[in-house]
PDB file of C-alpha atoms in Angstrom:
ATOM      1  CA  MET A 134      76.929 100.907  91.366  1.00 92.00           C
ATOM      2  CA  ASN A 135      76.772  97.231  90.439  1.00 94.00           C
ATOM      3  CA  GLU A 136      73.765  94.950  90.789  1.00 95.00           C
ATOM      4  CA  ILE A 137      74.052  92.522  93.717  1.00 95.00           C
ATOM      5  CA  THR A 138      71.923  89.839  95.365  1.00 96.00           C
ATOM      6  CA  PHE A 139      71.552  88.953  99.032  1.00 96.00           C
ATOM      7  CA  THR A 140      70.360  85.394  99.643  1.00 96.00           C
ATOM      8  CA  LEU A 141      68.292  85.388 102.815  1.00 97.00           C
ATOM      9  CA  ALA A 142      66.723  82.379 104.509  1.00 95.00           C
ATOM     10  CA  GLU A 143      63.346  82.776 102.793  1.00 94.00           C
ATOM     11  CA  TYR A 144      63.973  84.844  99.629  1.00 97.00           C
ATOM     12  CA  ASN A 145      66.506  86.902  97.687  1.00 98.00           C
ATOM     13  CA  LEU A 146      66.930  90.656  97.882  1.00 98.00           C
ATOM     14  CA  ALA A 147      68.232  92.612  94.900  1.00 98.00           C
ATOM     15  CA  GLY A 148      70.459  95.599  95.439  1.00 97.00           C
ATOM     16  CA  CYS A 149      73.299  97.807  94.270  1.00 97.00           C
ATOM     17  CA  SER A 150      76.781  98.356  95.650  1.00 96.00           C
ATOM     18  CA  ASN A 151      80.162  99.806  94.769  1.00 94.00           C
ATOM     19  CA  VAL A 152      81.963  96.931  96.541  1.00 90.00           C
ATOM     20  CA  ASP A 153      82.129  93.201  95.906  1.00 86.00           C
ATOM     21  CA  ILE A 154      80.099  91.798  98.794  1.00 81.00           C
ATOM     22  CA  ALA A 155      80.925  88.226  97.805  1.00 77.00           C
ATOM     23  CA  THR A 156      84.587  88.591  98.748  1.00 71.00           C
ATOM     24  CA  ALA A 157      83.858  90.178 102.142  1.00 57.00           C
ATOM     25  CA  LEU A 158      86.761  92.534 101.383  1.00 61.00           C
ATOM     26  CA  VAL A 159      87.146  95.117 104.130  1.00 66.00           C
ATOM     27  CA  THR A 160      88.299  98.531 102.954  1.00 73.00           C
ATOM     28  CA  SER A 161      89.275 101.598 104.930  1.00 79.00           C
ATOM     29  CA  LYS A 162      86.058 103.388 103.964  1.00 90.00           C
ATOM     30  CA  PRO A 163      83.019 103.496 106.255  1.00 94.00           C
ATOM     31  CA  MET A 164      80.142 101.317 105.053  1.00 95.00           C
ATOM     32  CA  LEU A 165      76.709 102.835 104.466  1.00 97.00           C
ATOM     33  CA  ILE A 166      73.551 100.716 104.263  1.00 98.00           C
ATOM     34  CA  LEU A 167      70.766 102.600 102.447  1.00 98.00           C
ATOM     35  CA  LEU A 168      67.168 101.662 103.279  1.00 98.00           C
ATOM     36  CA  HIS A 169      64.324 102.936 101.099  1.00 98.00           C
ATOM     37  CA  GLY A 170      60.725 103.670 102.020  1.00 97.00           C
ATOM     38  CA  TRP A 171      57.429 101.875 101.448  1.00 97.00           C
ATOM     39  CA  GLN A 172      56.738 101.214  97.743  1.00 95.00           C
ATOM     40  CA  ASP A 173      60.026 102.865  96.751  1.00 97.00           C
ATOM     41  CA  ASN A 174      63.204 100.924  95.956  1.00 98.00           C
ATOM     42  CA  ALA A 175      66.983 101.232  96.165  1.00 98.00           C
ATOM     43  CA  ALA A 176      67.047 103.718  93.292  1.00 98.00           C
ATOM     44  CA  THR A 177      65.443 106.354  95.511  1.00 98.00           C
ATOM     45  CA  PHE A 178      69.062 107.094  96.507  1.00 98.00           C
ATOM     46  CA  ALA A 179      70.423 107.105  92.927  1.00 97.00           C
ATOM     47  CA  SER A 180      71.081 110.857  92.895  1.00 96.00           C
ATOM     48  CA  LEU A 181      73.272 110.418  95.998  1.00 97.00           C
ATOM     49  CA  TRP A 182      75.256 107.419  94.750  1.00 96.00           C
ATOM     50  CA  PRO A 183      77.866 109.299  92.639  1.00 96.00           C
ATOM     51  CA  ARG A 184      78.787 111.420  95.654  1.00 95.00           C
ATOM     52  CA  LEU A 185      78.582 108.731  98.317  1.00 97.00           C
ATOM     53  CA  ILE A 186      80.770 106.180  96.527  1.00 96.00           C
ATOM     54  CA  GLN A 187      83.653 108.646  96.495  1.00 95.00           C
ATOM     55  CA  ASP A 188      83.830 108.509 100.296  1.00 94.00           C
ATOM     56  CA  TYR A 189      82.083 105.327 101.401  1.00 96.00           C
ATOM     57  CA  ASP A 190      81.406 101.683 100.681  1.00 95.00           C
ATOM     58  CA  VAL A 191      77.719 101.741  99.819  1.00 97.00           C
ATOM     59  CA  VAL A 192      75.036  99.042  99.815  1.00 97.00           C
ATOM     60  CA  ALA A 193      71.430  99.753  98.839  1.00 98.00           C
ATOM     61  CA  PHE A 194      68.861  96.988  98.481  1.00 98.00           C
ATOM     62  CA  ASP A 195      65.180  96.549  97.692  1.00 98.00           C
ATOM     63  CA  TRP A 196      62.961  95.339 100.515  1.00 98.00           C
ATOM     64  CA  PRO A 197      61.055  92.108  99.749  1.00 98.00           C
ATOM     65  CA  GLY A 198      58.099  92.777  97.486  1.00 97.00           C
ATOM     66  CA  HIS A 199      59.755  95.977  96.209  1.00 98.00           C
ATOM     67  CA  GLY A 200      61.859  96.742  93.152  1.00 97.00           C
ATOM     68  CA  LYS A 201      63.734  93.705  91.846  1.00 98.00           C
ATOM     69  CA  SER A 202      63.604  91.693  95.078  1.00 98.00           C
ATOM     70  CA  ASP A 203      61.561  88.530  95.474  1.00 98.00           C
ATOM     71  CA  HIS A 204      57.974  88.685  96.660  1.00 97.00           C
ATOM     72  CA  LYS A 205      57.082  86.792  99.787  1.00 97.00           C
ATOM     73  CA  SER A 206      55.474  83.384  99.408  1.00 95.00           C
ATOM     74  CA  ALA A 207      51.750  83.185  98.732  1.00 91.00           C
ATOM     75  CA  ASP A 208      50.973  82.342 102.364  1.00 91.00           C
ATOM     76  CA  ASN A 209      52.746  85.390 103.807  1.00 94.00           C
ATOM     77  CA  TYR A 210      52.331  89.144 104.156  1.00 96.00           C
ATOM     78  CA  TYR A 211      54.566  92.105 104.961  1.00 97.00           C
ATOM     79  CA  HIS A 212      54.946  92.674 108.697  1.00 95.00           C
ATOM     80  CA  PHE A 213      56.977  95.644 109.927  1.00 96.00           C
ATOM     81  CA  PHE A 214      59.122  93.568 112.281  1.00 96.00           C
ATOM     82  CA  ASP A 215      60.176  91.279 109.429  1.00 97.00           C
ATOM     83  CA  TYR A 216      61.986  94.189 107.761  1.00 98.00           C
ATOM     84  CA  ILE A 217      64.234  94.358 110.828  1.00 98.00           C
ATOM     85  CA  ASP A 218      64.990  90.661 110.427  1.00 98.00           C
ATOM     86  CA  ASP A 219      65.773  91.201 106.723  1.00 98.00           C
ATOM     87  CA  LEU A 220      68.198  93.994 107.586  1.00 98.00           C
ATOM     88  CA  HIS A 221      69.925  91.866 110.200  1.00 98.00           C
ATOM     89  CA  GLN A 222      70.471  89.048 107.709  1.00 97.00           C
ATOM     90  CA  VAL A 223      72.032  91.534 105.274  1.00 97.00           C
ATOM     91  CA  ILE A 224      74.317  93.094 107.877  1.00 96.00           C
ATOM     92  CA  VAL A 225      75.505  89.698 109.142  1.00 95.00           C
ATOM     93  CA  GLN A 226      76.488  88.761 105.576  1.00 93.00           C
ATOM     94  CA  LEU A 227      78.531  91.941 105.139  1.00 92.00           C
ATOM     95  CA  LYS A 228      80.914  90.923 107.932  1.00 85.00           C
ATOM     96  CA  ARG A 229      81.732  94.483 108.967  1.00 89.00           C
ATOM     97  CA  GLU A 230      82.440  95.317 112.581  1.00 87.00           C
ATOM     98  CA  LYS A 231      79.991  98.225 112.414  1.00 94.00           C
ATOM     99  CA  VAL A 232      77.973  99.943 109.708  1.00 96.00           C
ATOM    100  CA  HIS A 233      76.241 103.275 109.265  1.00 98.00           C
ATOM    101  CA  ILE A 234      72.581 103.096 108.264  1.00 98.00           C
ATOM    102  CA  ILE A 235      70.755 105.731 106.212  1.00 98.00           C
ATOM    103  CA  GLY A 236      67.010 105.244 105.913  1.00 98.00           C
ATOM    104  CA  HIS A 237      64.138 107.112 104.314  1.00 98.00           C
ATOM    105  CA  SER A 238      60.580 106.897 105.695  1.00 98.00           C
ATOM    106  CA  LEU A 239      59.934 103.186 106.409  1.00 98.00           C
ATOM    107  CA  GLY A 240      63.678 102.619 106.038  1.00 98.00           C
ATOM    108  CA  ALA A 241      64.357 105.275 108.671  1.00 98.00           C
ATOM    109  CA  ILE A 242      61.975 103.626 111.130  1.00 98.00           C
ATOM    110  CA  VAL A 243      63.591 100.239 110.541  1.00 98.00           C
ATOM    111  CA  ALA A 244      67.061 101.791 110.990  1.00 98.00           C
ATOM    112  CA  GLY A 245      66.123 103.254 114.373  1.00 98.00           C
ATOM    113  CA  CYS A 246      64.620  99.997 115.610  1.00 98.00           C
ATOM    114  CA  TYR A 247      67.630  98.018 114.417  1.00 98.00           C
ATOM    115  CA  ALA A 248      70.052 100.387 116.130  1.00 98.00           C
ATOM    116  CA  ALA A 249      68.117  99.931 119.377  1.00 98.00           C
ATOM    117  CA  ILE A 250      68.095  96.129 119.119  1.00 97.00           C
ATOM    118  CA  PHE A 251      71.652  95.543 117.817  1.00 98.00           C
ATOM    119  CA  PRO A 252      73.742  98.504 119.026  1.00 98.00           C
ATOM    120  CA  GLU A 253      76.932  96.483 118.605  1.00 97.00           C
ATOM    121  CA  ASN A 254      76.438  96.490 114.813  1.00 97.00           C
ATOM    122  CA  VAL A 255      75.678 100.180 114.276  1.00 98.00           C
ATOM    123  CA  ASP A 256      77.965 103.208 114.348  1.00 97.00           C
ATOM    124  CA  LYS A 257      75.647 106.088 113.314  1.00 98.00           C
ATOM    125  CA  ILE A 258      72.215 106.391 111.707  1.00 98.00           C
ATOM    126  CA  VAL A 259      70.728 109.022 109.398  1.00 98.00           C
ATOM    127  CA  LEU A 260      66.931 109.136 109.412  1.00 98.00           C
ATOM    128  CA  ILE A 261      65.338 110.984 106.469  1.00 98.00           C
ATOM    129  CA  GLU A 262      61.680 111.900 106.938  1.00 98.00           C
ATOM    130  CA  GLY A 263      61.091 109.084 109.386  1.00 97.00           C
ATOM    131  CA  LEU A 264      61.763 108.360 113.048  1.00 94.00           C
ATOM    132  CA  SER A 265      59.398 106.649 115.451  1.00 94.00           C
ATOM    133  CA  PRO A 266      57.453 103.492 114.595  1.00 95.00           C
ATOM    134  CA  LEU A 267      53.800 104.179 113.862  1.00 95.00           C
ATOM    135  CA  THR A 268      51.747 103.942 117.050  1.00 96.00           C
ATOM    136  CA  GLU A 269      48.128 103.694 118.114  1.00 96.00           C
ATOM    137  CA  PRO A 270      46.322 103.812 121.471  1.00 96.00           C
ATOM    138  CA  PRO A 271      45.734 100.318 122.905  1.00 95.00           C
ATOM    139  CA  HIS A 272      41.958 100.679 122.525  1.00 96.00           C
ATOM    140  CA  MET A 273      42.454 100.585 118.718  1.00 96.00           C
ATOM    141  CA  ILE A 274      43.554  96.935 118.767  1.00 96.00           C
ATOM    142  CA  VAL A 275      40.124  95.539 117.835  1.00 97.00           C
ATOM    143  CA  GLU A 276      39.576  97.961 114.945  1.00 97.00           C
ATOM    144  CA  ARG A 277      43.154  97.518 113.749  1.00 97.00           C
ATOM    145  CA  LEU A 278      42.791  93.739 113.558  1.00 97.00           C
ATOM    146  CA  ARG A 279      39.477  94.068 111.757  1.00 98.00           C
ATOM    147  CA  MET A 280      40.922  96.498 109.171  1.00 97.00           C
ATOM    148  CA  GLY A 281      43.893  94.230 108.574  1.00 97.00           C
ATOM    149  CA  ILE A 282      41.868  91.068 108.053  1.00 97.00           C
ATOM    150  CA  VAL A 283      39.320  92.832 105.822  1.00 97.00           C
ATOM    151  CA  SER A 284      42.121  94.295 103.680  1.00 97.00           C
ATOM    152  CA  ARG A 285      43.596  90.818 103.178  1.00 96.00           C
ATOM    153  CA  GLN A 286      40.224  89.470 102.119  1.00 96.00           C
ATOM    154  CA  ARG A 287      39.870  92.382  99.691  1.00 94.00           C
ATOM    155  CA  TYR A 288      43.288  91.544  98.217  1.00 94.00           C
ATOM    156  CA  ARG A 289      42.345  87.863  97.786  1.00 93.00           C
ATOM    157  CA  HIS A 290      39.282  88.871  95.797  1.00 92.00           C
ATOM    158  CA  GLN A 291      41.225  91.304  93.617  1.00 90.00           C
ATOM    159  CA  HIS A 292      44.694  89.777  93.268  1.00 83.00           C
ATOM    160  CA  LEU A 293      44.270  88.525  89.698  1.00 76.00           C
ATOM    161  CA  ARG A 294      43.067  91.915  88.496  1.00 78.00           C
ATOM    162  CA  LEU A 295      45.828  93.686  90.420  1.00 76.00           C
ATOM    163  CA  LYS A 296      48.503  91.514  88.795  1.00 76.00           C
ATOM    164  CA  GLN A 297      47.095  92.282  85.355  1.00 77.00           C
ATOM    165  CA  ARG A 298      47.228  96.059  85.752  1.00 85.00           C
ATOM    166  CA  SER A 299      49.500  97.537  83.127  1.00 91.00           C
ATOM    167  CA  MET A 300      50.416 100.727  81.296  1.00 94.00           C
ATOM    168  CA  ALA A 301      50.976 101.332  77.605  1.00 95.00           C
ATOM    169  CA  THR A 302      54.369 103.038  77.997  1.00 96.00           C
ATOM    170  CA  PHE A 303      57.093 103.685  80.524  1.00 96.00           C
ATOM    171  CA  THR A 304      56.181 107.363  80.337  1.00 96.00           C
ATOM    172  CA  ASP A 305      52.668 106.507  81.538  1.00 95.00           C
ATOM    173  CA  ALA A 306      54.127 104.751  84.578  1.00 96.00           C
ATOM    174  CA  LEU A 307      56.506 107.625  85.280  1.00 96.00           C
ATOM    175  CA  THR A 308      53.759 110.221  84.957  1.00 96.00           C
ATOM    176  CA  LEU A 309      51.477 108.256  87.291  1.00 95.00           C
ATOM    177  CA  ARG A 310      54.163 107.908  89.948  1.00 95.00           C
ATOM    178  CA  ALA A 311      55.092 111.609  89.683  1.00 96.00           C
ATOM    179  CA  SER A 312      51.456 112.532  90.163  1.00 95.00           C
ATOM    180  CA  VAL A 313      51.124 110.344  93.270  1.00 93.00           C
ATOM    181  CA  ASN A 314      54.321 111.712  94.843  1.00 93.00           C
ATOM    182  CA  ARG A 315      53.762 115.267  93.553  1.00 93.00           C
ATOM    183  CA  LEU A 316      57.305 115.399  92.235  1.00 95.00           C
ATOM    184  CA  PRO A 317      58.862 116.238  88.841  1.00 95.00           C
ATOM    185  CA  VAL A 318      59.254 113.215  86.589  1.00 95.00           C
ATOM    186  CA  SER A 319      62.990 113.914  86.354  1.00 95.00           C
ATOM    187  CA  LEU A 320      63.434 113.045  90.043  1.00 96.00           C
ATOM    188  CA  LEU A 321      61.622 109.714  89.795  1.00 97.00           C
ATOM    189  CA  GLU A 322      62.911 108.190  86.557  1.00 96.00           C
ATOM    190  CA  ALA A 323      65.462 105.897  88.252  1.00 97.00           C
ATOM    191  CA  VAL A 324      62.910 104.776  90.846  1.00 97.00           C
ATOM    192  CA  VAL A 325      60.269 103.954  88.221  1.00 97.00           C
ATOM    193  CA  GLN A 326      62.798 102.146  86.019  1.00 97.00           C
ATOM    194  CA  ARG A 327      63.553  99.826  88.930  1.00 98.00           C
ATOM    195  CA  ALA A 328      59.877  99.561  89.882  1.00 97.00           C
ATOM    196  CA  THR A 329      58.565  98.427  86.471  1.00 97.00           C
ATOM    197  CA  ILE A 330      59.039  95.648  83.966  1.00 96.00           C
ATOM    198  CA  GLU A 331      58.072  95.453  80.276  1.00 95.00           C
ATOM    199  CA  ARG A 332      56.294  92.361  78.944  1.00 93.00           C
ATOM    200  CA  ASP A 333      54.760  91.991  75.503  1.00 91.00           C
ATOM    201  CA  GLY A 334      54.713  95.719  74.891  1.00 92.00           C
ATOM    202  CA  ARG A 335      53.019  96.612  78.206  1.00 95.00           C
ATOM    203  CA  TRP A 336      54.550  97.977  81.416  1.00 95.00           C
ATOM    204  CA  TYR A 337      53.808  96.404  84.786  1.00 95.00           C
ATOM    205  CA  TRP A 338      54.667  97.398  88.367  1.00 95.00           C
ATOM    206  CA  ARG A 339      57.057  94.972  90.014  1.00 95.00           C
ATOM    207  CA  HIS A 340      55.907  95.555  93.602  1.00 95.00           C
ATOM    208  CA  ASP A 341      53.730  93.029  95.420  1.00 96.00           C
ATOM    209  CA  PRO A 342      50.098  94.246  95.730  1.00 94.00           C
ATOM    210  CA  ARG A 343      50.005  92.743  99.245  1.00 96.00           C
ATOM    211  CA  LEU A 344      52.128  95.677 100.388  1.00 96.00           C
ATOM    212  CA  ARG A 345      48.896  97.676 100.428  1.00 94.00           C
ATOM    213  CA  CYS A 346      47.212  95.409 102.952  1.00 96.00           C
ATOM    214  CA  ASP A 347      46.667  97.111 106.299  1.00 96.00           C
ATOM    215  CA  SER A 348      48.791  96.152 109.282  1.00 95.00           C
ATOM    216  CA  LEU A 349      47.296  93.743 111.802  1.00 96.00           C
ATOM    217  CA  TYR A 350      49.126  95.453 114.644  1.00 94.00           C
ATOM    218  CA  ARG A 351      50.669  98.772 115.614  1.00 95.00           C
ATOM    219  CA  MET A 352      52.700  99.486 118.704  1.00 95.00           C
ATOM    220  CA  ALA A 353      51.445 101.446 121.647  1.00 96.00           C
ATOM    221  CA  GLN A 354      53.363 104.675 122.223  1.00 95.00           C
ATOM    222  CA  GLN A 355      55.132 103.181 125.255  1.00 96.00           C
ATOM    223  CA  HIS A 356      56.594 100.395 123.105  1.00 96.00           C
ATOM    224  CA  ALA A 357      57.879 102.785 120.440  1.00 96.00           C
ATOM    225  CA  GLN A 358      59.320 105.084 123.087  1.00 95.00           C
ATOM    226  CA  THR A 359      61.215 102.205 124.688  1.00 96.00           C
ATOM    227  CA  LEU A 360      62.851 101.494 121.336  1.00 96.00           C
ATOM    228  CA  LEU A 361      63.791 105.159 120.828  1.00 96.00           C
ATOM    229  CA  ASN A 362      65.177 105.349 124.370  1.00 96.00           C
ATOM    230  CA  SER A 363      67.387 102.345 123.627  1.00 97.00           C
ATOM    231  CA  ILE A 364      69.186 103.872 120.621  1.00 97.00           C
ATOM    232  CA  GLN A 365      72.825 104.334 121.569  1.00 96.00           C
ATOM    233  CA  ALA A 366      74.159 105.385 118.174  1.00 97.00           C
ATOM    234  CA  PRO A 367      74.309 109.093 117.275  1.00 97.00           C
ATOM    235  CA  VAL A 368      71.238 110.041 115.215  1.00 97.00           C
ATOM    236  CA  LEU A 369      70.977 112.635 112.453  1.00 97.00           C
ATOM    237  CA  SER A 370      67.383 113.419 111.518  1.00 97.00           C
ATOM    238  CA  ILE A 371      66.907 115.087 108.118  1.00 97.00           C
ATOM    239  CA  ILE A 372      63.466 116.533 107.432  1.00 97.00           C
ATOM    240  CA  GLY A 373      61.937 118.534 104.591  1.00 97.00           C
ATOM    241  CA  ASP A 374      60.525 121.987 105.154  1.00 96.00           C
ATOM    242  CA  ASN A 375      57.331 120.685 103.521  1.00 95.00           C
ATOM    243  CA  GLY A 376      57.595 117.202 105.002  1.00 94.00           C
ATOM    244  CA  TYR A 377      55.797 115.586 107.912  1.00 93.00           C
ATOM    245  CA  VAL A 378      55.234 118.217 110.581  1.00 93.00           C
ATOM    246  CA  ASP A 379      55.146 115.588 113.348  1.00 92.00           C
ATOM    247  CA  LEU A 380      58.866 114.939 112.792  1.00 93.00           C
ATOM    248  CA  ARG A 381      59.884 118.479 113.764  1.00 90.00           C
ATOM    249  CA  LYS A 382      61.350 117.923 117.202  1.00 81.00           C
ATOM    250  CA  THR A 383      64.835 119.380 117.300  1.00 71.00           C
ATOM    251  CA  GLU A 384      65.851 118.432 120.850  1.00 75.00           C
ATOM    252  CA  ALA A 385      67.060 114.988 121.868  1.00 70.00           C
ATOM    253  CA  SER A 386      64.767 115.148 124.888  1.00 76.00           C
ATOM    254  CA  ASP A 387      61.748 115.542 122.583  1.00 81.00           C
ATOM    255  CA  TRP A 388      62.322 112.057 121.203  1.00 86.00           C
ATOM    256  CA  GLY A 389      64.040 110.448 124.173  1.00 90.00           C
ATOM    257  CA  ILE A 390      67.133 109.742 122.048  1.00 92.00           C
ATOM    258  CA  ASN A 391      70.471 110.189 123.774  1.00 89.00           C
ATOM    259  CA  ASN A 392      72.492 111.732 120.907  1.00 93.00           C
ATOM    260  CA  PHE A 393      70.170 113.478 118.454  1.00 95.00           C
ATOM    261  CA  THR A 394      70.592 116.221 115.849  1.00 94.00           C
ATOM    262  CA  GLN A 395      67.970 117.438 113.401  1.00 95.00           C
ATOM    263  CA  VAL A 396      68.470 119.504 110.254  1.00 96.00           C
ATOM    264  CA  MET A 397      65.963 120.794 107.721  1.00 96.00           C
ATOM    265  CA  VAL A 398      66.379 120.926 103.945  1.00 98.00           C
ATOM    266  CA  SER A 399      64.155 122.130 101.154  1.00 97.00           C
ATOM    267  CA  GLY A 400      61.501 119.677 100.015  1.00 97.00           C
ATOM    268  CA  GLY A 401      58.744 117.389 101.161  1.00 96.00           C
ATOM    269  CA  HIS A 402      58.667 113.736 102.208  1.00 97.00           C
ATOM    270  CA  HIS A 403      61.151 112.884  99.418  1.00 97.00           C
ATOM    271  CA  CYS A 404      63.498 115.741 100.294  1.00 97.00           C
ATOM    272  CA  HIS A 405      66.515 113.498  99.580  1.00 97.00           C
ATOM    273  CA  LEU A 406      65.449 113.635  95.924  1.00 97.00           C
ATOM    274  CA  GLN A 407      64.609 117.324  95.908  1.00 97.00           C
ATOM    275  CA  SER A 408      67.701 118.509  97.838  1.00 97.00           C
ATOM    276  CA  SER A 409      70.246 115.768  97.211  1.00 97.00           C
ATOM    277  CA  ASN A 410      73.220 118.150  97.414  1.00 97.00           C
ATOM    278  CA  ASP A 411      72.235 119.387 100.871  1.00 98.00           C
ATOM    279  CA  VAL A 412      71.398 115.882 102.072  1.00 98.00           C
ATOM    280  CA  TYR A 413      74.793 114.632 100.915  1.00 98.00           C
ATOM    281  CA  ARG A 414      76.521 117.554 102.644  1.00 97.00           C
ATOM    282  CA  HIS A 415      74.822 116.744 105.952  1.00 98.00           C
ATOM    283  CA  ILE A 416      75.677 113.042 105.635  1.00 98.00           C
ATOM    284  CA  ARG A 417      79.325 113.847 104.845  1.00 97.00           C
ATOM    285  CA  THR A 418      79.581 116.126 107.899  1.00 97.00           C
ATOM    286  CA  PHE A 419      77.891 113.613 110.195  1.00 98.00           C
ATOM    287  CA  ILE A 420      79.884 110.594 108.992  1.00 97.00           C
ATOM    288  CA  PRO A 421      83.434 111.805 108.327  1.00 94.00           C
ATOM    289  CA  THR A 422      85.915 109.580 106.488  1.00 87.00           C
TER     290      THR A 422
END
């Protein structure tokens, strides 16, 4: 996979691909767009890349504020709906008639919303440990706004200290991330390599600390359900046997999605790292070449 850059209207997104996106060359292979989760990066799919590139044209990129992508400007924050806009700008640049989207966690939620909004651009979607947008009852709107504003104020008071946080070695960063995700360090090395940078003998996280600010808004269940009901593309849901229990709804009618299949593999929320062979096998069956 080669390093690539997508130039969007407001910032640049870094990524990886096995095709030259600059030439807009169309091959006979299906195109997969890989979308990572919150505070991960494109390398969360690194264990799948050697298999996927044999059968598909593959593009994986870092969301803004993640990995090697630009941070948003100082007067902006990270709104869920903006990720959908970012994805649309990427897909328009690829100039493919239709693409397949594979998303993990946040990336899975974005993939589902995008497929609902732009069905003409999407063939199939694979949602790994993620499905519906996060929802709250309408009566939570006041508390949600308060939490969001307070978290921004907290960030403004702490941003200099947050930017100065560092670790003595790469191993320290890797060990910390493995502890947070409760995964072996061997599964996270590629992710942490892309998530850190070395300066003057110290290791720093690349991600924007504003990613930790609380949302100002979450959808009501009716809004999320309308989006799910509008997905026309076939959906493959991949969940871990130790993942989020709320995702275990095997029937299409349970989610209100027209064409829905769910499979379970070994692992937790990052089951695509823990069971990459099985995840690849399910993708290959679902998206034949």
